[in-house]
Coordinates of C-alpha atoms in Angstrom, one line a residue:
Chain A
M21 CA 10.8 -1.1 -21.1
Q22 CA 9.4 -3.8 -23.3
S23 CA 11.6 -6.8 -23.7
V24 CA 12.5 -7.9 -27.2
K25 CA 12.6 -11.4 -28.6
R26 CA 16.2 -12.5 -29.0
K27 CA 16.9 -15.0 -31.7
Y28 CA 20.2 -16.6 -32.3
S29 CA 21.0 -18.2 -35.7
I30 CA 23.8 -18.4 -38.2
F31 CA 22.2 -15.3 -39.9
S32 CA 22.1 -13.2 -36.8
M33 CA 25.7 -14.1 -36.1
A34 CA 26.7 -13.1 -39.6
K35 CA 24.7 -9.9 -39.5
N36 CA 26.2 -8.8 -36.2
A37 CA 29.7 -9.8 -37.3
F38 CA 29.5 -7.2 -40.0
N39 CA 29.2 -4.3 -37.6
G40 CA 31.6 -5.5 -35.0
H41 CA 29.1 -7.1 -32.6
K42 CA 28.0 -3.7 -31.4
D43 CA 24.3 -4.1 -31.8
W44 CA 23.4 -7.3 -30.0
P45 CA 20.3 -6.5 -27.8
K46 CA 20.8 -6.7 -24.0
M47 CA 19.9 -10.3 -22.9
W48 CA 17.5 -9.1 -20.2
R49 CA 16.1 -5.9 -18.8
S50 CA 17.2 -4.5 -15.4
P51 CA 13.9 -3.2 -14.1
E52 CA 13.2 -1.6 -10.7
P53 CA 10.9 -3.8 -8.5
R54 CA 7.2 -3.3 -8.6
E55 CA 5.1 -3.1 -5.4
F56 CA 3.5 -6.5 -5.9
Y57 CA 4.2 -9.8 -7.6
D58 CA 2.3 -13.0 -7.8
A59 CA 5.5 -14.8 -7.1
I60 CA 9.0 -13.8 -6.0
I61 CA 11.9 -16.1 -6.4
I62 CA 14.8 -15.4 -4.1
G63 CA 18.1 -16.4 -5.7
G64 CA 19.1 -15.7 -9.3
G65 CA 21.1 -18.9 -10.0
G66 CA 20.1 -21.6 -12.5
H67 CA 17.5 -23.2 -10.2
G68 CA 15.8 -19.8 -9.4
L69 CA 15.9 -18.5 -12.9
G70 CA 14.7 -21.8 -14.2
T71 CA 11.8 -21.8 -11.7
A72 CA 10.7 -18.4 -13.0
Y73 CA 11.0 -19.6 -16.6
Y74 CA 8.9 -22.7 -16.0
L75 CA 6.3 -20.7 -13.9
A76 CA 5.8 -18.4 -16.8
K77 CA 6.0 -21.0 -19.6
E78 CA 4.1 -24.0 -18.2
H79 CA 1.9 -22.4 -15.5
G80 CA 0.9 -19.1 -17.1
L81 CA 2.1 -16.9 -14.2
K82 CA 3.2 -13.6 -15.7
N83 CA 3.8 -11.3 -12.7
I84 CA 7.0 -12.8 -11.4
A85 CA 10.2 -11.4 -10.0
V86 CA 13.6 -13.0 -9.4
I87 CA 15.7 -11.1 -6.8
E88 CA 19.4 -11.7 -6.6
K89 CA 21.9 -10.3 -4.1
G90 CA 24.8 -10.3 -6.5
W91 CA 24.8 -11.1 -10.2
L92 CA 23.1 -13.9 -12.1
G93 CA 24.7 -17.2 -11.8
G94 CA 27.5 -15.9 -9.5
G95 CA 26.8 -18.3 -6.7
N96 CA 27.1 -22.1 -7.0
T97 CA 25.8 -22.1 -10.6
G98 CA 29.2 -20.5 -11.5
R99 CA 31.2 -22.4 -9.0
N100 CA 30.7 -26.1 -9.7
T101 CA 32.3 -28.6 -11.9
T102 CA 29.3 -28.9 -14.3
I103 CA 29.0 -32.7 -14.1
I104 CA 25.6 -34.0 -15.3
R105 CA 24.5 -37.6 -14.6
S106 CA 21.4 -39.4 -13.3
N107 CA 22.8 -42.8 -12.1
Y108 CA 21.5 -42.5 -8.5
L109 CA 20.8 -45.5 -6.4
W110 CA 17.3 -44.8 -4.9
D111 CA 14.2 -44.6 -7.0
D112 CA 13.2 -41.1 -5.8
S113 CA 16.6 -39.6 -6.6
A114 CA 16.9 -41.5 -9.9
H115 CA 13.5 -40.2 -11.1
L116 CA 14.4 -36.6 -10.1
Y117 CA 17.8 -36.6 -11.8
E118 CA 16.6 -38.5 -14.8
H119 CA 13.8 -35.9 -15.3
S120 CA 16.5 -33.3 -15.2
L121 CA 18.8 -35.2 -17.6
K122 CA 15.9 -35.5 -20.1
L123 CA 15.3 -31.8 -19.9
W124 CA 19.1 -31.1 -20.4
E125 CA 18.9 -33.2 -23.6
N126 CA 16.5 -30.7 -25.3
L127 CA 17.4 -27.5 -23.4
S128 CA 19.6 -25.8 -26.1
S129 CA 16.7 -26.0 -28.6
D130 CA 14.1 -25.3 -26.0
L131 CA 15.8 -22.1 -25.1
N132 CA 17.3 -21.3 -28.5
Y133 CA 20.5 -20.8 -26.6
N134 CA 23.5 -23.1 -26.6
V135 CA 24.0 -24.5 -23.1
M136 CA 26.9 -26.6 -24.6
F137 CA 25.5 -29.8 -23.2
S138 CA 28.1 -32.4 -24.1
Q139 CA 27.2 -36.1 -23.5
R140 CA 30.7 -37.3 -23.1
G141 CA 29.9 -40.0 -20.5
V142 CA 30.5 -40.2 -16.8
M143 CA 32.7 -42.8 -15.1
N144 CA 32.6 -43.7 -11.4
L145 CA 35.7 -45.7 -10.4
A146 CA 35.8 -48.7 -8.1
H147 CA 39.0 -49.1 -6.1
N148 CA 38.2 -52.1 -3.9
E149 CA 35.9 -55.1 -3.5
H150 CA 33.3 -53.1 -1.6
D151 CA 33.3 -50.4 -4.3
I152 CA 32.7 -53.1 -7.0
K153 CA 29.7 -54.6 -5.1
E154 CA 28.2 -51.2 -4.4
I155 CA 28.7 -49.9 -7.9
K156 CA 27.3 -53.1 -9.5
R157 CA 24.3 -52.9 -7.2
R158 CA 23.8 -49.2 -8.3
I159 CA 24.1 -50.2 -12.0
S160 CA 21.4 -52.8 -11.6
A161 CA 19.1 -50.3 -9.8
N162 CA 19.7 -47.8 -12.6
N163 CA 18.9 -50.3 -15.2
L164 CA 15.6 -51.2 -13.4
N165 CA 14.7 -47.5 -13.6
G166 CA 15.5 -47.3 -17.3
I167 CA 18.7 -45.3 -16.8
D168 CA 21.7 -46.2 -19.0
S169 CA 24.4 -47.5 -16.8
L170 CA 27.0 -50.2 -17.5
W171 CA 30.0 -51.8 -15.9
L172 CA 33.5 -51.2 -17.5
S173 CA 36.3 -53.5 -16.8
K174 CA 39.8 -52.2 -16.1
E175 CA 40.8 -52.9 -19.7
E176 CA 37.9 -51.0 -21.0
I177 CA 38.8 -48.0 -18.8
Q178 CA 42.4 -48.1 -20.0
K179 CA 41.1 -47.9 -23.6
K180 CA 38.9 -44.9 -22.8
V181 CA 41.3 -43.1 -20.6
P182 CA 44.8 -44.2 -21.6
I183 CA 46.6 -41.7 -19.3
M184 CA 45.1 -43.2 -16.1
N185 CA 47.4 -45.1 -13.8
T186 CA 45.2 -48.1 -13.0
D187 CA 47.7 -50.5 -11.3
N188 CA 50.7 -48.8 -9.7
L189 CA 48.9 -47.0 -6.8
R190 CA 47.7 -47.6 -3.3
Y191 CA 44.1 -48.2 -4.3
P192 CA 44.2 -49.8 -7.8
V193 CA 41.4 -49.2 -10.3
L194 CA 39.4 -52.3 -10.6
G195 CA 36.5 -51.2 -12.8
A196 CA 33.9 -48.5 -13.1
S197 CA 30.3 -47.6 -13.7
Y198 CA 29.7 -45.7 -16.9
Q199 CA 26.7 -43.6 -17.9
P200 CA 27.1 -42.7 -21.6
R201 CA 24.3 -40.0 -21.5
G202 CA 26.0 -38.1 -18.7
G203 CA 28.4 -35.3 -19.4
T204 CA 29.0 -31.6 -18.8
A205 CA 27.4 -28.3 -19.8
R206 CA 28.3 -24.6 -19.7
H207 CA 27.5 -23.3 -16.3
D208 CA 26.9 -19.6 -17.2
A209 CA 24.8 -20.5 -20.2
I210 CA 22.1 -22.2 -18.2
A211 CA 21.6 -19.1 -16.0
W212 CA 21.7 -16.7 -19.0
G213 CA 19.5 -18.9 -21.2
F214 CA 16.8 -19.2 -18.5
A215 CA 17.1 -15.5 -17.6
M216 CA 16.7 -14.3 -21.2
R217 CA 13.7 -16.5 -22.0
A218 CA 12.0 -15.7 -18.6
D219 CA 12.6 -12.0 -19.3
E220 CA 10.9 -12.3 -22.6
M221 CA 7.8 -13.7 -20.9
G222 CA 7.7 -10.6 -18.6
V223 CA 9.6 -11.9 -15.6
D224 CA 11.4 -9.1 -13.8
I225 CA 15.0 -10.0 -13.0
I226 CA 16.3 -7.7 -10.3
Q227 CA 20.0 -8.0 -9.5
N228 CA 21.9 -6.3 -6.7
C229 CA 18.8 -6.7 -4.6
E230 CA 19.4 -8.5 -1.3
A231 CA 16.5 -10.2 0.5
L232 CA 16.6 -9.0 4.1
Q233 CA 13.6 -10.5 5.6
I234 CA 10.8 -12.8 4.6
K235 CA 7.6 -11.2 6.1
T236 CA 4.7 -13.4 7.2
K237 CA 1.4 -12.7 8.9
N238 CA -0.9 -15.2 10.7
G239 CA 0.9 -18.1 9.0
K240 CA 0.7 -16.5 5.5
I241 CA 3.3 -14.9 3.4
E242 CA 3.2 -11.1 3.0
G243 CA 6.2 -10.4 1.0
V244 CA 10.0 -9.8 1.1
E245 CA 11.8 -6.9 2.7
T246 CA 14.7 -6.2 0.3
S247 CA 17.6 -3.7 -0.1
K248 CA 15.3 -2.0 -2.7
G249 CA 12.3 -1.8 -0.3
F250 CA 9.4 -4.0 0.7
I251 CA 7.8 -6.1 -2.1
R252 CA 4.5 -7.7 -1.5
A253 CA 3.9 -11.2 -2.9
N254 CA 1.3 -14.0 -2.9
K255 CA 4.0 -16.6 -3.1
V256 CA 7.7 -16.7 -2.3
G257 CA 10.2 -19.4 -3.4
V258 CA 13.5 -19.5 -1.6
V259 CA 16.3 -20.9 -3.9
A260 CA 19.3 -19.4 -2.1
S261 CA 21.6 -22.5 -1.7
G262 CA 24.0 -21.9 1.2
H263 CA 22.0 -19.0 2.4
S264 CA 18.5 -20.6 2.3
S265 CA 18.6 -21.4 6.0
V266 CA 19.6 -17.9 7.1
L267 CA 16.7 -16.5 5.0
A268 CA 14.3 -19.2 6.4
E269 CA 15.3 -18.1 9.9
T270 CA 13.9 -14.6 9.2
A271 CA 10.5 -16.2 8.7
G272 CA 11.0 -18.3 11.9
I273 CA 11.7 -21.5 10.1
R274 CA 14.6 -23.7 11.0
L275 CA 15.8 -25.9 8.1
P276 CA 17.8 -29.1 8.5
L277 CA 20.8 -27.6 6.6
Q278 CA 24.4 -27.0 7.3
S279 CA 26.5 -24.7 5.0
K280 CA 30.0 -25.6 4.1
P281 CA 32.5 -24.5 1.4
L282 CA 33.0 -26.9 -1.5
Q283 CA 36.1 -26.3 -3.6
A284 CA 37.0 -26.7 -7.2
L285 CA 40.0 -25.7 -9.3
V286 CA 41.1 -25.5 -12.9
S287 CA 44.5 -26.0 -14.6
E288 CA 46.2 -24.1 -17.3
P289 CA 44.6 -25.0 -20.7
I290 CA 46.2 -28.0 -22.6
K291 CA 45.4 -29.9 -25.7
P292 CA 42.6 -32.5 -25.6
I293 CA 43.7 -35.3 -23.2
I294 CA 40.6 -36.6 -21.5
D295 CA 37.2 -36.9 -23.4
T296 CA 35.0 -38.1 -20.6
V297 CA 34.2 -37.3 -17.0
V298 CA 36.0 -39.5 -14.4
M299 CA 34.9 -39.5 -10.8
S300 CA 36.3 -41.4 -7.9
S301 CA 34.7 -41.3 -4.5
A302 CA 37.2 -43.5 -2.8
V303 CA 40.3 -41.4 -3.5
H304 CA 38.2 -38.3 -3.9
A305 CA 39.2 -36.8 -7.2
Y306 CA 37.1 -36.0 -10.2
V307 CA 38.1 -34.4 -13.4
S308 CA 36.9 -33.4 -16.9
Q309 CA 38.3 -31.2 -19.5
S310 CA 36.6 -28.0 -20.6
D311 CA 36.2 -26.9 -24.2
K312 CA 38.9 -24.3 -23.5
G313 CA 41.2 -27.1 -22.5
E314 CA 41.4 -26.5 -18.8
L315 CA 41.1 -29.5 -16.5
V316 CA 38.2 -28.9 -14.2
I317 CA 38.9 -30.6 -10.9
G318 CA 36.5 -31.1 -8.0
A319 CA 37.6 -31.2 -4.4
G320 CA 35.7 -31.9 -1.2
T321 CA 33.9 -29.9 1.5
D322 CA 35.5 -28.6 4.7
S323 CA 34.5 -30.5 7.9
Y324 CA 33.2 -27.3 9.6
N325 CA 30.4 -24.9 8.8
S326 CA 31.5 -21.8 7.0
F327 CA 30.2 -19.0 4.7
T328 CA 33.7 -18.0 3.3
Q329 CA 33.7 -18.8 -0.4
R330 CA 37.3 -20.1 -0.1
G331 CA 37.7 -23.3 1.8
G332 CA 40.7 -24.9 3.5
F333 CA 43.9 -25.6 1.7
D334 CA 44.3 -29.1 3.1
I335 CA 41.2 -30.1 1.1
I336 CA 42.9 -29.1 -2.2
E337 CA 46.1 -30.8 -1.1
E338 CA 44.2 -34.1 -0.7
T339 CA 42.5 -33.9 -4.0
I340 CA 45.7 -33.0 -5.9
R341 CA 47.4 -35.9 -4.2
A342 CA 44.8 -38.3 -5.5
M343 CA 44.9 -36.6 -9.0
V344 CA 48.6 -37.0 -9.4
E345 CA 48.4 -40.7 -8.3
L346 CA 45.6 -41.5 -10.7
Y347 CA 47.1 -39.4 -13.6
P348 CA 50.9 -39.1 -13.1
V349 CA 51.0 -37.2 -16.4
F350 CA 49.4 -34.2 -14.7
G351 CA 52.1 -34.1 -12.0
K352 CA 53.9 -31.0 -13.4
M353 CA 50.8 -29.0 -14.5
K354 CA 50.1 -25.6 -13.1
M355 CA 46.7 -24.7 -11.6
L356 CA 45.1 -21.5 -12.7
R357 CA 42.3 -20.8 -10.3
Q358 CA 40.8 -22.2 -7.1
W359 CA 37.5 -21.2 -5.5
G360 CA 34.8 -22.3 -3.1
G361 CA 31.1 -22.2 -3.2
I362 CA 28.8 -22.4 -0.1
V363 CA 26.8 -25.6 -0.3
D364 CA 23.8 -26.4 1.9
I365 CA 23.9 -30.0 3.0
C366 CA 20.9 -32.0 4.3
P367 CA 21.3 -34.8 6.8
D368 CA 20.4 -37.3 4.1
A369 CA 22.3 -35.6 1.3
S370 CA 19.1 -35.2 -0.7
P371 CA 17.5 -31.9 -1.6
I372 CA 14.4 -30.2 -0.2
I373 CA 11.8 -29.1 -2.8
S374 CA 8.9 -28.4 -0.6
K375 CA 6.0 -26.3 0.8
S376 CA 6.5 -25.0 4.3
D377 CA 4.3 -24.4 7.4
I378 CA 3.8 -20.9 6.1
E379 CA 1.1 -20.6 3.3
G380 CA 2.7 -19.3 0.1
L381 CA 6.3 -19.9 1.2
F382 CA 8.3 -22.6 -0.6
F383 CA 11.8 -23.9 -0.4
N384 CA 14.1 -25.4 -3.0
C385 CA 17.4 -26.0 -1.3
G386 CA 19.7 -28.6 0.3
W387 CA 21.3 -29.5 -3.0
G388 CA 24.5 -29.9 -1.2
T389 CA 27.4 -30.8 -3.4
G390 CA 25.5 -31.9 -6.5
G391 CA 22.9 -29.4 -7.6
F392 CA 24.1 -28.3 -11.0
K393 CA 23.0 -31.5 -12.8
A394 CA 19.5 -31.1 -11.4
T395 CA 19.1 -27.4 -12.5
P396 CA 16.3 -27.8 -15.2
G397 CA 14.6 -30.7 -13.4
S398 CA 14.6 -29.0 -10.0
A399 CA 13.3 -25.7 -11.5
N400 CA 10.6 -27.6 -13.4
V401 CA 9.1 -29.5 -10.5
F402 CA 9.6 -26.5 -8.1
A403 CA 7.6 -24.3 -10.5
H404 CA 4.9 -27.0 -10.4
T405 CA 4.9 -27.0 -6.6
I406 CA 4.6 -23.2 -6.4
A407 CA 1.9 -23.0 -9.1
K408 CA -0.3 -25.8 -7.8
N409 CA 0.5 -25.5 -4.1
E410 CA 1.3 -29.2 -4.1
P411 CA 4.4 -31.2 -5.1
H412 CA 4.8 -32.8 -8.5
Q413 CA 4.9 -36.6 -8.1
I414 CA 8.7 -36.4 -8.8
N415 CA 9.5 -34.2 -5.9
A416 CA 6.9 -35.5 -3.4
A417 CA 9.5 -37.5 -1.6
F418 CA 11.7 -34.5 -1.1
S419 CA 9.4 -32.6 1.3
L420 CA 10.4 -31.1 4.6
E421 CA 8.0 -33.5 6.2
R422 CA 10.5 -36.4 5.6
F423 CA 12.5 -35.2 8.6
V424 CA 9.5 -35.7 10.8
S425 CA 8.3 -39.0 9.3
G426 CA 11.8 -40.4 9.1
K427 CA 11.3 -41.4 5.4
L428 CA 14.7 -40.1 4.3
V429 CA 16.2 -40.4 0.8
D430 CA 19.6 -41.4 2.0
E431 CA 22.0 -40.8 -0.8
H432 CA 25.0 -40.5 1.4
G433 CA 26.3 -43.9 0.7
A434 CA 25.3 -43.9 -3.0
A435 CA 26.3 -40.5 -4.0
A436 CA 28.9 -39.8 -1.3
V437 CA 31.0 -36.6 -1.7
A438 CA 31.4 -37.0 -5.4
H439 CA 28.1 -35.7 -6.6
Chain B
M10 CA 43.7 -24.3 7.2
L11 CA 42.8 -23.2 10.7
I12 CA 45.1 -23.1 13.7
I13 CA 43.1 -24.0 16.7
E14 CA 43.9 -23.5 20.4
C15 CA 43.1 -26.7 22.3
P16 CA 42.3 -25.6 25.9
Y17 CA 44.5 -28.5 27.1
C18 CA 47.4 -28.6 24.5
G19 CA 47.6 -25.1 23.1
L20 CA 47.8 -24.0 19.5
R21 CA 47.8 -26.9 17.0
D22 CA 47.1 -27.5 13.3
Q23 CA 43.5 -28.1 12.3
S24 CA 44.5 -31.5 10.9
E25 CA 44.8 -32.8 14.5
F26 CA 41.1 -32.0 15.1
S27 CA 37.6 -33.1 14.1
N28 CA 34.6 -30.8 14.0
G29 CA 31.6 -31.8 16.0
G30 CA 29.0 -29.4 14.8
E31 CA 26.9 -27.0 16.9
A32 CA 27.7 -26.8 20.7
H33 CA 25.2 -26.5 23.6
V34 CA 22.5 -28.7 22.0
K35 CA 20.4 -30.2 24.7
R36 CA 18.7 -33.6 24.4
P37 CA 15.0 -33.1 25.1
D38 CA 13.6 -34.4 28.4
G39 CA 10.7 -36.9 28.5
S40 CA 11.8 -38.8 25.4
S41 CA 8.9 -41.2 25.5
E42 CA 6.3 -38.3 25.5
I43 CA 7.6 -35.8 23.1
S44 CA 6.2 -35.6 19.5
D45 CA 7.9 -36.7 16.3
R46 CA 8.3 -33.0 15.4
E47 CA 10.2 -32.3 18.6
W48 CA 12.4 -35.3 18.0
S49 CA 13.0 -34.2 14.4
E50 CA 14.2 -30.9 15.7
Y51 CA 16.7 -32.5 18.0
V52 CA 17.9 -35.2 15.6
F53 CA 18.1 -33.3 12.3
I54 CA 18.0 -29.5 12.9
R55 CA 21.1 -27.5 13.9
S56 CA 21.7 -23.8 13.8
N57 CA 23.4 -22.7 10.6
T58 CA 24.6 -19.3 11.7
K59 CA 26.3 -16.9 9.5
G60 CA 28.4 -14.9 12.0
I61 CA 29.2 -15.8 15.6
F62 CA 28.7 -19.6 16.0
Y63 CA 29.2 -21.9 19.0
E64 CA 30.6 -25.3 17.9
R65 CA 32.4 -28.4 19.2
W66 CA 35.8 -29.7 18.3
V67 CA 37.6 -32.8 19.4
H68 CA 41.4 -33.1 19.5
S69 CA 41.3 -36.5 17.8
H70 CA 45.0 -36.8 17.1
G71 CA 46.1 -35.2 20.4
C72 CA 44.6 -35.3 23.8
R73 CA 41.3 -36.7 22.4
K74 CA 39.3 -34.3 24.6
W75 CA 36.2 -32.5 23.4
F76 CA 36.0 -28.7 23.8
N77 CA 33.8 -25.8 22.6
C78 CA 34.8 -23.0 20.3
V79 CA 33.3 -19.6 19.2
R80 CA 34.1 -19.0 15.5
D81 CA 32.9 -16.4 13.1
T82 CA 31.6 -18.4 10.1
S83 CA 31.7 -15.4 7.8
T84 CA 35.5 -15.1 8.2
D85 CA 36.5 -18.4 9.8
E86 CA 38.2 -16.5 12.6
I87 CA 38.4 -18.4 15.9
L88 CA 37.4 -16.0 18.6
K89 CA 37.6 -18.2 21.7
T90 CA 38.0 -21.8 22.7
Y91 CA 36.8 -23.1 26.1
K92 CA 36.5 -26.3 28.1
I93 CA 33.2 -28.2 27.7
Y94 CA 32.0 -27.5 31.3
D95 CA 33.0 -23.8 31.2
T96 CA 30.1 -21.2 31.0
R97 CA 29.1 -20.3 27.5
P98 CA 30.6 -16.9 26.5
K99 CA 27.9 -14.2 25.8
L100 CA 27.1 -13.3 22.2
K101 CA 27.6 -9.6 23.0
D102 CA 31.2 -10.2 23.9
F103 CA 32.0 -10.6 20.2
K104 CA 31.7 -8.2 17.3
N105 CA 29.2 -9.3 14.7
L106 CA 30.6 -8.4 11.2
V107 CA 27.5 -9.4 9.2
D108 CA 24.8 -6.7 9.1
T109 CA 22.1 -8.5 7.2
P110 CA 21.2 -12.2 7.2
S111 CA 23.2 -13.0 4.1
G112 CA 25.5 -10.0 4.2
E113 CA 29.3 -10.2 3.8
P114 CA 31.9 -8.9 6.2
E115 CA 33.8 -5.9 5.0
L116 CA 36.9 -7.7 3.9
G117 CA 34.8 -10.4 2.3
S118 CA 35.0 -14.1 1.9
G119 CA 37.4 -15.2 4.6
N120 CA 40.2 -12.7 3.9
F121 CA 39.8 -11.2 7.4
T122 CA 42.0 -13.8 9.1
V123 CA 44.5 -13.7 6.3
K124 CA 45.0 -9.9 6.3
K125 CA 45.0 -9.5 10.0

């Protein structure tokens, strides 16, 4: 089946409105896998689909498949709080996330698909003297890297978010960093947009196809054994977030990753009340309001390894406690949904975008609690790494080799839990 | 939230405990001779099993003793806890609920312990 070019405009909207929206073309084909691909991407989330998109668009690879165990964007792409920012402390991280933020800024027009990227600003609160010093240091580091980042006083915060309780709480709000170019985007749209445009360039997107084993021979990749049979490939990219390490294990590679549930929850929809993103690492609560009016609230990870996409209730309790203290006005709201996603955390809380010891086998994982913001940037440099067999200068620091050399990109202190 | 059986104090709430990661990890011998790669494996790399997993817990807000635990990470069900110097229980003593590397147990995401 040949894929068709799908164009969205005010005219196509109007035309399809007349016949009850019955004739919209399918956004992508559902082909059976071929015997051989130049490249197979394992994992049909934003990062994986984006990798296929950039491989086809920028590197001219045409014979590509994305295989996905479930449905597109059903993993952490659909389970995060969609916060986008690039105000990271270390240069390597700042360059990577800023690369991504710049791609976000043009993504809707690049894809001709609205990813609902909304630059409403991101605030990181300071609750004590130490927070103030750390945050001011990070702001200066950001500014040296050409990233917009500024200090807001308590009065300025009160003006932006009048519902916030800044004084009458255990850890008073003393100030915040603010990145005006940060914001949120629509989680599904990024997966669907990449999928559709990759499909148009001939990428086979194969859902309900579980990768069972990565097959290698004499230190070289052979292909992937899947629930739909064995598929040969010259190159395989593993972008399976929480399950990257179990897949790596099938090729005899042990990755420095630990998988844990990270939870989020949304409230019932209300009228517009908060028009920016507010994050607080110290009391651990972050919140934004979706276009539907729901408050999107991020909680933390469980302390133990787990693959249950659920998480412990005590984590939710802690976050709600902090939320109610910071925003007493939310005290009587009802929560609609709660869920967990399985995040893969590296010892230094930075990702791995890297070649491996096996020729033709690549990994893009370890995004931990903060991968959504990086989706286009990560996909872009990972595609480069796969196509050229060597990292882009932006992801060179994020190799697997850093765990041997000891040159870690330690974002634990700078990014903490609130990614 | 989990309910964990401390081998010394009995069943207690998870909030009394802290998780200590993988159990039975041995520090390599000959620390001055081994390569950076071997060190890297000991320092940074831990098993990340989906299924039957051996891990450590410490009863931080109780007796403060460390102990080991066998837990199914696909359901969070705790299968056994044992003292730190007890022999490690065999893998075949437990039923593996995950057929493929990234497969799901029949009752799915953690409902097992709830429904049981």
